[in-house]
Coordinates of C-alpha atoms in Angstrom, one line a residue:
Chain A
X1 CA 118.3 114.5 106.0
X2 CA 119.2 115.7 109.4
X3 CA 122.7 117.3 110.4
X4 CA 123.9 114.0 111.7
X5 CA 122.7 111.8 108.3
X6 CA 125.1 114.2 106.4
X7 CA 128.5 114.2 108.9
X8 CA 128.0 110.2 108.5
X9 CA 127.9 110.7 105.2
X10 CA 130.5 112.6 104.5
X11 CA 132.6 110.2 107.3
X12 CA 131.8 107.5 105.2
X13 CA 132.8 109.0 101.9
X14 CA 136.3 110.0 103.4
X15 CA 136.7 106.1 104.8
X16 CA 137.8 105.5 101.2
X17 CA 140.6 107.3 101.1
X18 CA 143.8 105.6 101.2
X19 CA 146.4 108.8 101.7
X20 CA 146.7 112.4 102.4
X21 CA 147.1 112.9 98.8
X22 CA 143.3 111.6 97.4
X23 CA 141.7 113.1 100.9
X24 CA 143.2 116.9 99.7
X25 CA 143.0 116.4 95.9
X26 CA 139.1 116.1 97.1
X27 CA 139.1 118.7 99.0
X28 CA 140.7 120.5 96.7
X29 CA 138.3 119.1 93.8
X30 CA 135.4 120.9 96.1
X31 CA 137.3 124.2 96.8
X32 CA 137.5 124.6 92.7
X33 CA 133.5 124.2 91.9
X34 CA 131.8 127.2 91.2
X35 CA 131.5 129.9 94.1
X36 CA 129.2 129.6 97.2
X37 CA 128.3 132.8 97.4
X38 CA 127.2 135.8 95.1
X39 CA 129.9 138.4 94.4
X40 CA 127.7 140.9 95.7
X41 CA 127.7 139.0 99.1
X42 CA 131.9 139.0 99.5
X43 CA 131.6 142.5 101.0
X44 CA 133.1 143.8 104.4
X45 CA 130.1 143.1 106.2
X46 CA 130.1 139.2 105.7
X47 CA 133.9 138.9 105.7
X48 CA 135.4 136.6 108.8
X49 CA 139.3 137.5 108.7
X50 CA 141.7 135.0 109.7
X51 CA 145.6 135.4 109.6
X52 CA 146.5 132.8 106.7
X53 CA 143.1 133.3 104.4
X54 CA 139.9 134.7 104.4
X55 CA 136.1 133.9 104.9
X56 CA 132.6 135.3 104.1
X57 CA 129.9 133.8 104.9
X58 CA 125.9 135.2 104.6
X59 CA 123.1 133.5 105.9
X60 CA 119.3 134.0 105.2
X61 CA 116.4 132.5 107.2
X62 CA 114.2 130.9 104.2
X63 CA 111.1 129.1 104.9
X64 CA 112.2 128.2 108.0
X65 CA 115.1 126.9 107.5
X66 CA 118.8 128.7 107.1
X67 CA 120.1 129.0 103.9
X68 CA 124.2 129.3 104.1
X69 CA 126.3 130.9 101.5
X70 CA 130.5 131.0 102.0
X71 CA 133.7 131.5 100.3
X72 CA 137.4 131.6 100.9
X73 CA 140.4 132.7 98.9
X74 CA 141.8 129.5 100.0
X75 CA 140.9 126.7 97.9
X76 CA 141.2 124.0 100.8
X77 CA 139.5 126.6 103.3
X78 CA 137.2 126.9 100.6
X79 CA 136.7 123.3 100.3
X80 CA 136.0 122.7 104.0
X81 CA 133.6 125.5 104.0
X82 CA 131.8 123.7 101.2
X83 CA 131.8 120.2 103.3
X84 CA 130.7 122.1 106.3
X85 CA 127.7 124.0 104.1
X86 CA 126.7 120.8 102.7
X87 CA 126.0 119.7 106.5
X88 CA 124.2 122.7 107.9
X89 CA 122.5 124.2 105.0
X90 CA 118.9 123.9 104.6
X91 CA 118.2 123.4 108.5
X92 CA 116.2 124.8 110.9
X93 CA 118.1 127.1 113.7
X94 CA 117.5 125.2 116.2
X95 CA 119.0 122.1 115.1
X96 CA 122.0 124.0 113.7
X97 CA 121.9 125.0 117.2
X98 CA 122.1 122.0 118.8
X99 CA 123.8 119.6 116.6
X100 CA 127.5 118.8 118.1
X101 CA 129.6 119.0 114.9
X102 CA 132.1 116.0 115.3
X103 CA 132.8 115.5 111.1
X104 CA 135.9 117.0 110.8
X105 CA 137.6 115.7 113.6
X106 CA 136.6 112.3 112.2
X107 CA 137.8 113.0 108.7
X108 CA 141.1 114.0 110.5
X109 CA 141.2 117.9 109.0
X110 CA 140.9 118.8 112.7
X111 CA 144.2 120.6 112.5
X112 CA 142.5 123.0 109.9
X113 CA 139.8 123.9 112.6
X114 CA 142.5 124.8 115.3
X115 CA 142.3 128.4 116.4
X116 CA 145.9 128.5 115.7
X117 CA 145.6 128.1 112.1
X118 CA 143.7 131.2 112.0
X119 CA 142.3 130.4 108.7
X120 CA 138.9 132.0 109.4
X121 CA 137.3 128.7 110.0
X122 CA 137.0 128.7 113.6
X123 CA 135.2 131.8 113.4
X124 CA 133.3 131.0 110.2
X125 CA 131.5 127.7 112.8
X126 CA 131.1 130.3 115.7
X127 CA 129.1 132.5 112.7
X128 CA 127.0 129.7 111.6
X129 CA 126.2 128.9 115.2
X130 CA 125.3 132.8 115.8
X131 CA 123.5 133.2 112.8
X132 CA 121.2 130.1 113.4
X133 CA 120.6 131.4 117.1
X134 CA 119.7 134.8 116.1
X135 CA 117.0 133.4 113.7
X136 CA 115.8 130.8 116.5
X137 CA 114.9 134.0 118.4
X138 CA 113.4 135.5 115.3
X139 CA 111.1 133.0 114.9
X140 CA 110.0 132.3 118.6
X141 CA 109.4 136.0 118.8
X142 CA 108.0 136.1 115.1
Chain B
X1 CA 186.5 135.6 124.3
X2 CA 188.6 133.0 122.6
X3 CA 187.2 130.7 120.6
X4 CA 188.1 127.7 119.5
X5 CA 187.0 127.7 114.8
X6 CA 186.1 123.9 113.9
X7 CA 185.8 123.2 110.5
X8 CA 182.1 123.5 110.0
X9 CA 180.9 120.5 108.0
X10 CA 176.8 120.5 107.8
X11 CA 176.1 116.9 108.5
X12 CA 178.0 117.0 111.7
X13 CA 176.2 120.1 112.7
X14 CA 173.0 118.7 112.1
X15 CA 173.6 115.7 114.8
X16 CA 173.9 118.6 117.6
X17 CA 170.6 119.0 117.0
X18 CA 167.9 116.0 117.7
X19 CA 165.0 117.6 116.1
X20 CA 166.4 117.5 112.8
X21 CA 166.0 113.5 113.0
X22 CA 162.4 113.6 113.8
X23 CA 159.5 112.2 111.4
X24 CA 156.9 114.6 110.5
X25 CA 153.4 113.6 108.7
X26 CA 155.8 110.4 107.8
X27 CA 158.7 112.5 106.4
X28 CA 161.7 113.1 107.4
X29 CA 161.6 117.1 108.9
X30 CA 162.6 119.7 106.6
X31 CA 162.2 122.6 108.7
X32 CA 162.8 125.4 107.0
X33 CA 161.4 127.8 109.0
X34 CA 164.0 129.7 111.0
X35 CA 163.2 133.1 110.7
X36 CA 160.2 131.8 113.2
X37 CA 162.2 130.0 115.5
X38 CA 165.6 127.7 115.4
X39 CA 165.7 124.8 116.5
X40 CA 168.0 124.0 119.7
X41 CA 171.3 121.8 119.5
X42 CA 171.8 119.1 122.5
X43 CA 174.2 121.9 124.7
X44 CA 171.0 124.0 124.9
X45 CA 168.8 121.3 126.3
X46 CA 171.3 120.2 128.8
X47 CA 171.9 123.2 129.9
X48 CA 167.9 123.9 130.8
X49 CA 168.0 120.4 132.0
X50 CA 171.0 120.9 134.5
X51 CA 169.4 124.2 135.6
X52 CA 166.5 122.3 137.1
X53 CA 167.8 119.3 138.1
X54 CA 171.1 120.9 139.7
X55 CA 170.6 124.9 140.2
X56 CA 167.6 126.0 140.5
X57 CA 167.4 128.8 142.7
X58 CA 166.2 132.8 142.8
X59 CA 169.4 134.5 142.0
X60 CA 170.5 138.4 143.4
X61 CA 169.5 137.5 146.7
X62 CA 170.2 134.2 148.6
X63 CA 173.0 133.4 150.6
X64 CA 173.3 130.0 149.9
X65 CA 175.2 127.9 147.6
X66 CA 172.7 127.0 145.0
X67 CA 171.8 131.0 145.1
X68 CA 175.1 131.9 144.1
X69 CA 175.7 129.2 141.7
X70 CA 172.6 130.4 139.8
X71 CA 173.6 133.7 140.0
X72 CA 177.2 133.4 138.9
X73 CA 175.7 131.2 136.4
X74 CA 173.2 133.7 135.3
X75 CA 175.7 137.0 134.9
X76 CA 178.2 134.6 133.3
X77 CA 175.6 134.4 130.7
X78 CA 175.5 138.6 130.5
X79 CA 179.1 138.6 130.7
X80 CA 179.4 136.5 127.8
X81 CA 176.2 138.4 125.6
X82 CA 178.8 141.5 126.0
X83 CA 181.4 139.7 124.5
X84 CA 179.3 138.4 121.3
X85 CA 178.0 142.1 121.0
X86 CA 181.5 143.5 121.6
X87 CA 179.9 145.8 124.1
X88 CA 181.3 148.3 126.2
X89 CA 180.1 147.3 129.2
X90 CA 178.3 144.1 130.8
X91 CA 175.6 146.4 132.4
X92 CA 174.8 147.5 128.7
X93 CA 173.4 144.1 128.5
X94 CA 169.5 144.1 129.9
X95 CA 167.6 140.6 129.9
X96 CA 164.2 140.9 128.3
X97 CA 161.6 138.6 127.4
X98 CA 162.4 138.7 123.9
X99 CA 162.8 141.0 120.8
X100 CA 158.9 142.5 121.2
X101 CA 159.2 143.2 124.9
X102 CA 162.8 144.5 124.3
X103 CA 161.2 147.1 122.0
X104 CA 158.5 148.1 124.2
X105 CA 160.6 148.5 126.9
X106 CA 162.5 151.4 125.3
X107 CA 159.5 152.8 123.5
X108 CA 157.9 153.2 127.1
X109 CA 161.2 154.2 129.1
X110 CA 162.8 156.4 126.4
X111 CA 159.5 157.8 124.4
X112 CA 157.8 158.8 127.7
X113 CA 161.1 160.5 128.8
X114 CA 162.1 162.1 125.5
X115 CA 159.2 162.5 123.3
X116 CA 157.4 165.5 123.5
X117 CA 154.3 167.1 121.3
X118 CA 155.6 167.8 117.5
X119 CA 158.9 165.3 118.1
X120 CA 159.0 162.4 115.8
X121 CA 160.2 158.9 115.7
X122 CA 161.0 157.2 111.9
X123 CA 160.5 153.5 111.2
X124 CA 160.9 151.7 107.5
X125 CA 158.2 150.5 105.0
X126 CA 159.2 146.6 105.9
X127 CA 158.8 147.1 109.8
X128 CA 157.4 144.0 111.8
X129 CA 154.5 144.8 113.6
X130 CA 156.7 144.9 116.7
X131 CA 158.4 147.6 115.4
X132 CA 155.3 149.5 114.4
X133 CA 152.9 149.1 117.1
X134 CA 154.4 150.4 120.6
X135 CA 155.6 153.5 118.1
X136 CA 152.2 154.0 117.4
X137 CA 151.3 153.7 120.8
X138 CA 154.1 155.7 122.6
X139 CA 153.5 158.5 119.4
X140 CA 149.6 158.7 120.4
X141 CA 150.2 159.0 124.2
X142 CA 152.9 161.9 123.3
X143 CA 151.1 163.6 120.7
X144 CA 154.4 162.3 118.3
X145 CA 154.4 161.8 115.0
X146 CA 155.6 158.7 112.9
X147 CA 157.1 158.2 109.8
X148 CA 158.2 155.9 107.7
X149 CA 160.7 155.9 105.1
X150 CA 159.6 154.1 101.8
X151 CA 161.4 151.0 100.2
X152 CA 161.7 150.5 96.5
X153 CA 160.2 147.1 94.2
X154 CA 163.1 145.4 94.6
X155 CA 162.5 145.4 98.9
X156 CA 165.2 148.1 99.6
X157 CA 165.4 151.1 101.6
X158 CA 165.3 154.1 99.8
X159 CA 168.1 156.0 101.6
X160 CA 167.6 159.5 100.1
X161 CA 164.4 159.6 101.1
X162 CA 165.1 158.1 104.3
X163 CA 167.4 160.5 105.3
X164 CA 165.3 163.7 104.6
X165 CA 163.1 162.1 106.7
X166 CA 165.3 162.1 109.5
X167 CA 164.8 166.3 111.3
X168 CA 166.1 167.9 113.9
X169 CA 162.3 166.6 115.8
X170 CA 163.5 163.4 114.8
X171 CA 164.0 162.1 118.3
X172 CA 164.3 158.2 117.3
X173 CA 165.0 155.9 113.9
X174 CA 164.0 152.2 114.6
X175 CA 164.7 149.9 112.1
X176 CA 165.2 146.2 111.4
X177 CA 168.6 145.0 110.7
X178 CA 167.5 142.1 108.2
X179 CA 163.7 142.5 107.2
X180 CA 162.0 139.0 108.5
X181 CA 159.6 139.1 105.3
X182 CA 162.4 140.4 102.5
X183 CA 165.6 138.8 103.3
X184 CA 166.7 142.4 102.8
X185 CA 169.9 143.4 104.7
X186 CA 169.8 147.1 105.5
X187 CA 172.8 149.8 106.0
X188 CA 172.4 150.1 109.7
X189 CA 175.9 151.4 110.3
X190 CA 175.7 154.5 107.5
X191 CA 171.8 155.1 108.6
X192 CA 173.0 155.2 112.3
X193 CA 175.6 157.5 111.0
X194 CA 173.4 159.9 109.3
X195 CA 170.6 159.8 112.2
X196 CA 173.9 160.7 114.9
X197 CA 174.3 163.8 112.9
X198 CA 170.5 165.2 113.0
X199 CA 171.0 163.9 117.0
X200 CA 168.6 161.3 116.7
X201 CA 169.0 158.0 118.4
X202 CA 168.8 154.8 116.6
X203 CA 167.2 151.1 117.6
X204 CA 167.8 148.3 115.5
X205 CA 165.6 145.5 115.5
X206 CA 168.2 142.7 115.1
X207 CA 165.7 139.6 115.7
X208 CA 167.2 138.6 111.8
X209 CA 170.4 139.3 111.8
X210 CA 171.5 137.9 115.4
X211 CA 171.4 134.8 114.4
X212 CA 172.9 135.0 111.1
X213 CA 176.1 137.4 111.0
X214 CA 178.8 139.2 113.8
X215 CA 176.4 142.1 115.4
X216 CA 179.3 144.6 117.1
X217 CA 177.2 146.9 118.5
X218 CA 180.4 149.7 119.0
X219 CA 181.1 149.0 115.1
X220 CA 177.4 150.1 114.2
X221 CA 177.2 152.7 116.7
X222 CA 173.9 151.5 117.3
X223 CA 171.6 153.4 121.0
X224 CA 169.6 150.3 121.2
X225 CA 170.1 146.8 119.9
X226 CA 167.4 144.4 120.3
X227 CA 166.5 140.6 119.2
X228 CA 165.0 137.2 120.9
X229 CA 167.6 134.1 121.8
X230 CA 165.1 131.7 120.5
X231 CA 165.7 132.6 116.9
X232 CA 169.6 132.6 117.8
X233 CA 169.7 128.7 118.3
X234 CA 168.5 129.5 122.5
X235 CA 165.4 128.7 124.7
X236 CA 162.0 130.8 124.1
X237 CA 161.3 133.1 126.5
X238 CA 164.4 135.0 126.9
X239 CA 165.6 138.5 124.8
X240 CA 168.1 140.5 124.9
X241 CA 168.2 144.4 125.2
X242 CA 171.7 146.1 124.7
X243 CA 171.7 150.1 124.9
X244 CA 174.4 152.7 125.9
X245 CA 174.9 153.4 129.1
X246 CA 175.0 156.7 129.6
X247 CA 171.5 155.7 127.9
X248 CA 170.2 153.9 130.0
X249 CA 171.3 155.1 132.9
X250 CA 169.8 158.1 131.6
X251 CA 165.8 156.6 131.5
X252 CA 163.2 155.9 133.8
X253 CA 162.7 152.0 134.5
X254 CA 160.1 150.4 132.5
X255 CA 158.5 148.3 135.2
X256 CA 158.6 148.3 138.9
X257 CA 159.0 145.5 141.5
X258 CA 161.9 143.4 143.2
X259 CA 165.6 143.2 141.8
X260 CA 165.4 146.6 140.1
X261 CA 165.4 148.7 143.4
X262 CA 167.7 149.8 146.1
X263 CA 165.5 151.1 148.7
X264 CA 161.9 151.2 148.9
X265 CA 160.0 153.3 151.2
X266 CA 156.1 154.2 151.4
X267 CA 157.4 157.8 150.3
X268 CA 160.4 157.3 147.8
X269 CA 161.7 154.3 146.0
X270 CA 165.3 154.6 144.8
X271 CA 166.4 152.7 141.7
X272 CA 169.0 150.0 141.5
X273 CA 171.6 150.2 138.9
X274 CA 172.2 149.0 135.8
X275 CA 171.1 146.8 134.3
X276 CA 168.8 145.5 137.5
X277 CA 166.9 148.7 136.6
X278 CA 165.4 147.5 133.6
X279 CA 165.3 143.8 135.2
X280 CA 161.8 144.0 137.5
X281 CA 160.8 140.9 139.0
X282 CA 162.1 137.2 139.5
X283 CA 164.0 137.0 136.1
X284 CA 164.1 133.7 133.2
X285 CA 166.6 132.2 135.2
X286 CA 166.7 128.9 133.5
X287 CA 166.2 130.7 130.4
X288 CA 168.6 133.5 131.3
X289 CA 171.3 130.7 131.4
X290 CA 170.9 128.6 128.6
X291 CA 171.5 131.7 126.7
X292 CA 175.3 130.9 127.6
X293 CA 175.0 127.7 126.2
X294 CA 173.6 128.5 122.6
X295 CA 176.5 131.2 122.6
X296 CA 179.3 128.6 123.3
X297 CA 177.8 126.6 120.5
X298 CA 177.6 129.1 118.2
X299 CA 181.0 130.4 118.7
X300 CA 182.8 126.8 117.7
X301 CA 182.1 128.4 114.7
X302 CA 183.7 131.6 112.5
X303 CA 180.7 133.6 111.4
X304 CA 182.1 133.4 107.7
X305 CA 181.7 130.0 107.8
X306 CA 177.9 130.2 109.0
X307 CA 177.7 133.3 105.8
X308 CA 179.3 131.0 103.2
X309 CA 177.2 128.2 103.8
X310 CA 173.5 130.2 103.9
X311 CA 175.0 132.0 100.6
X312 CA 175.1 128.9 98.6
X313 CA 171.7 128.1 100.7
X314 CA 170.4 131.1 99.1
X315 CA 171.8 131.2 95.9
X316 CA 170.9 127.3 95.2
X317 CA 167.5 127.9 96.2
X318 CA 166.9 131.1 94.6
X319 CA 167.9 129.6 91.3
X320 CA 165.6 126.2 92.1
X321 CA 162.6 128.4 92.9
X322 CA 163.0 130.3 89.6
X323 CA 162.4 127.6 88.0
X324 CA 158.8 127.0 88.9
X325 CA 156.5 128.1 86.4
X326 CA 154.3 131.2 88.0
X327 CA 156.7 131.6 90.8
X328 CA 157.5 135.2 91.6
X329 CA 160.2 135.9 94.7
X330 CA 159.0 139.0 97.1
X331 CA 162.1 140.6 97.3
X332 CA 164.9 140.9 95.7
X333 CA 167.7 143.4 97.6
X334 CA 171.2 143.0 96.5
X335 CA 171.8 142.7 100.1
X336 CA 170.3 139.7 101.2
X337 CA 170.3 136.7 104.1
X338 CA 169.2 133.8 103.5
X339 CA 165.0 134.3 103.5
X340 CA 163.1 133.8 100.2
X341 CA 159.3 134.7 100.4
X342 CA 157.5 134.3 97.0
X343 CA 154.0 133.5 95.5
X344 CA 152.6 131.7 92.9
X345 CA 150.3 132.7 90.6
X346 CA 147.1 131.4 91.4
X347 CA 147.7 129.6 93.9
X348 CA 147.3 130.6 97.7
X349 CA 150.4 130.9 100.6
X350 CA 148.0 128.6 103.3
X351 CA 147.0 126.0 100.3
X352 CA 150.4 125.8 99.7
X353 CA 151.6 125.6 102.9
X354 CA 149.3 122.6 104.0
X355 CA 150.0 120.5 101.1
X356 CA 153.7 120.6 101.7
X357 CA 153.6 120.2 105.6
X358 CA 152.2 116.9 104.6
X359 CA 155.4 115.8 102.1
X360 CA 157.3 117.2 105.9
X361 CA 158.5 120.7 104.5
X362 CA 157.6 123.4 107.4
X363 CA 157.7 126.6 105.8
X364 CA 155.9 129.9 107.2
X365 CA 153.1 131.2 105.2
X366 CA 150.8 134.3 105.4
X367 CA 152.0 138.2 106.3
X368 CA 154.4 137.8 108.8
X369 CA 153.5 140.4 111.0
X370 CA 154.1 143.0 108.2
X371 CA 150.8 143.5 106.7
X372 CA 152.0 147.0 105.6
X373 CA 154.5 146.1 103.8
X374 CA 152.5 142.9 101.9
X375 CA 150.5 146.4 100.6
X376 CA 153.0 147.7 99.4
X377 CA 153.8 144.9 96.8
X378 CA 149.7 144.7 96.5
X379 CA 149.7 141.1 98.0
X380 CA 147.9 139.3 100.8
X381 CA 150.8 136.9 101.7
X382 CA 153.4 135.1 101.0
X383 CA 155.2 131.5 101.2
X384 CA 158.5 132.1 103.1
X385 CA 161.5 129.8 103.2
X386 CA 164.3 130.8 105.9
X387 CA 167.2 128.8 106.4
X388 CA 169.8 128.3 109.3
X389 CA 173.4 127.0 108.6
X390 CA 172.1 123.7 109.9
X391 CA 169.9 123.6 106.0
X392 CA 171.3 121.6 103.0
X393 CA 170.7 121.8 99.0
X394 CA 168.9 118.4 99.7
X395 CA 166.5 119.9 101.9
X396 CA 166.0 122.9 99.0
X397 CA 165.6 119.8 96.6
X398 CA 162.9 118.9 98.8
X399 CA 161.0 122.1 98.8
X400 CA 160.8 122.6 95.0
X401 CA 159.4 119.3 94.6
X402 CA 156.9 119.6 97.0
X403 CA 156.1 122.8 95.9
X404 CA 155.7 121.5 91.9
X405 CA 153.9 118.7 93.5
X406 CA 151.4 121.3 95.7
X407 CA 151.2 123.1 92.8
X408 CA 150.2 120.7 90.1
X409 CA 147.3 119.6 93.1
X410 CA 146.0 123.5 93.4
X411 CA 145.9 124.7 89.6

């Protein structure tokens, strides 16, 4: 499914929710499942600190596509994260790239991607988009 | 100044200011979030209002009428500051951009002129970052020291040890009136007291307390006394810096540029006085005067009235918020204003402060701009709820239920 199939998807899932209340308790719901990422990955190195809570995100370049792994402390930071994983993950850099992500805006959590927040989000998309660059050049140069 | 005492009755209060009324995600507004900012009654918008529509001119220097009306209308303001500080002296009264630059301005001016290698300045455990930071800086440039004088678990000063950190290379002690993050109330007067006699000069960081109790800066003693209008029910932007006179007139100027000179030649500048001297530049004039306005409401009302009133505040919601399961309060000083922070086990300060902006609560969540002092009680953050006199018990009401109701989402 390309990056675009998935926001849709995930847009459409959200059109059935009536209030603020079911759209968070989902959230929510996703922020609780197991964790995104090994225990051995929350280290300095892949930690994105924002203000309010905090971020670590890996990525690996697997058989050509990028392989995302995140967590938060925040359980609806860490239920974003896992909506925005489930739309990148498992694509090549160069659409990762390229794809424009308009999702959350339409699922109105834009506020939670507003630099002000300083949740660790807005620097967690800037990450993704670095990491996915870094391996286009990999592979053009591989 | 005379002042005219009005019974102070909560619901009338709360019509002076329209933002109260406001919707949010739905909701009535609950803003509970005044150790941020306060929000502004109707005088205070007028009064910015009427400055652009009616006076707006550059002041200290025109001739003409609308000139001199903004002037007059400006000093009146610093006039008037002197009186609700009980200063000496209106010069003592320096406008700044607000409680940070206030702070900076005498770290630079006083630390470049008075610190020297080995000297030291001493700051508290619960410092904001504003009272950390242009320390740090001023100590590095100097080859200075800092210290700082440890707290106790309950979010109090521990004065012993504070004061045998204050030594005869103690050349400063800057410390916040009421701690932002704590609620705590500190001892200013005794610890300015007890600094005097080692000959160290104090600066209290009164961004807390201004807008919350009588601040007579000849009763405290205090060198330097600074804090922000905007949290004292006035426009953003504007600060105010009060120090001795024989103090200031004693520094360097912080910044150069119009207003604060009296002659300027390619070979010598001379120095205007006080307080132009600290003033560099085309001031917040608008700013500057609405100041006046935010005083004049304020003083409708006696400042035990304003105490009584966050006391219950504080006490109602202290005993509210002890009833949620898992909830522990950061802070706990005998001394306190009307600031709880607390955390819940298991649950985070930012998921908790989402869910209950969207039930129309606004409470601050996170460090506060005192990250060393969240490791000192081994936490990351908290949830802080800060009230103003314009707060009711119904507003607390609505709080802890959006708080149970956050919390029964998260766990």
């Amino acid at each position: 499914m390309s990056i675009k199939e998935r926001q849709n998807e995930v847009i459409d899932e959200f059109a059935m929710f009536d209030d603020w209340m079911d759209k968070y308790e989902y959230i929510i719901s996703l922020g609780k499942e197991l964790p995104l990422i090994d225990e051995g990955k929350k280290v300095e190195k892949n930690i994105i600190k924002g203000c309010q809570s905090r971020v670590w995100l890996d990525a690996q370049l697997i058989d050509g596509k990028v392989r995302f792994t995140a967590d938060s402390d925040a359980i609806i930071t860490k239920g974003i994260i896992s909506l925005m994983i489930r739309v990148l993950d498992d694509s090549s850099p160069e659409e990762i790239v390229n794809e424009d992500l308009y999702f959350i805006d339409e699922i109105g959590l834009k506020e939670h991607l507003s630099p002000t927040r300083s949740n660790g989000l807005v620097s967690m998309v800037k990450q993704m988009k670095m990491y996915a660059l870094a391996f286009q050049t990999q592979l053009k140069n591989g | 100044m005379q002042t005219i005492t009005q019974k102070f009755n909560v619901e009338e209060v709360r019509k002076d200011f329209p933002i109260l009324q406001r919707e949010v995600n739905g909701k009535r507004l609950v803003y509970l979030d005044n150790g941020a900012t306060a929000q502004k009654p109707q005088s205070v918008i007028d009064s910015l209002n009427n400055y652009y529509t009616q006076e707006n001119a550059n002041i200290h220097r025109g001739v003409h009428t609308l000139s001199q009306e903004a002037t007059s209308a400006y000093e009146e303001a610093r006039v008037q500051m002197r009186e609700f500080l009980n200063a000496q002296h209106t010069e003592e009264i320096i406008f700044t951009k607000g409680t940070t630059d206030g702070i900076n301005l005498v770290a630079s001016s006083f630390g470049r002129f008075n610190l020297k290698e080995g000297d030291e300045i001493l700051i508290t455990a619960m410092e904001h970052h504003s009272n950390i930071v242009p320390w740090q800086m001023i100590c590095e440039e100097k080859g200075a020291k800092l210290k700082v004088a440890p707290i106790n678990d309950q979010g109090e000063l521990i004065l012993d040890e504070l004061y045998d950190l204050i030594t005869e290379r103690t050349k400063l002690v800057a410390i916040v009136h009421i701690s932002n993050t704590l609620g705590t109330v500190n001892p200013v007067k005794e610890i300015i007291a007890k600094a005097h006699e080692k000959g160290a000069k104090v600066l209290v960081d009164g961004a807390q307390s201004a807008p919350h109790m009588q601040v007579d800066v000849r009763d405290l003693d205090a060198d330097f006394y600074v804090f922000s209008m905007h949290k004292v029910f006035g426009p953003t932007g504007v600060g105010i810096l009060y120090g001795k006179k024989e103090i200031l007139e004693s520094l360097p100027p912080y910044q150069g540029g119009g207003d604060m000179i009296k002659t300027v030649t390619f070979e010598k500048t001379t120095y205007n006085e006080l307080p132009h001297k600290f003033e560099a530049g085309t001031p917040n004039i608008a700013d500057g005067i609405a100041t006046k306005a935010a005083l004049d409401y304020l003083q409708q009302f006696s400042w035990d009235e304003i105490h009584n009133h966050e006391m219950e505040l504080l006490e109602y919601a202290t005993k509210r918020l002890k009833t949620i399961e898992g909830l522990r309060i950061i802070g706990e000083a005998k001394e306190k204003a009307s600031v709880i922070s607390f955390v819940i086990d298991g649950v985070h300060a930012y998921d908790l402060g989402v869910l209950v902006d969207k039930m129309g609560v606004a409470v601050r969540t996170g460090h506060h701009c005192t990250q060393p002092l969240m490791e000192r009680f081994g936490i990351l953050g908290t949830v802080r709820a800060s009230f103003a006199f314009y707060n009711t018990k119904e507003e607390i009401d609505v709080l802890v239920n959006a708080i149970e109701r956050a919390k029964n989402m998260l766990i």
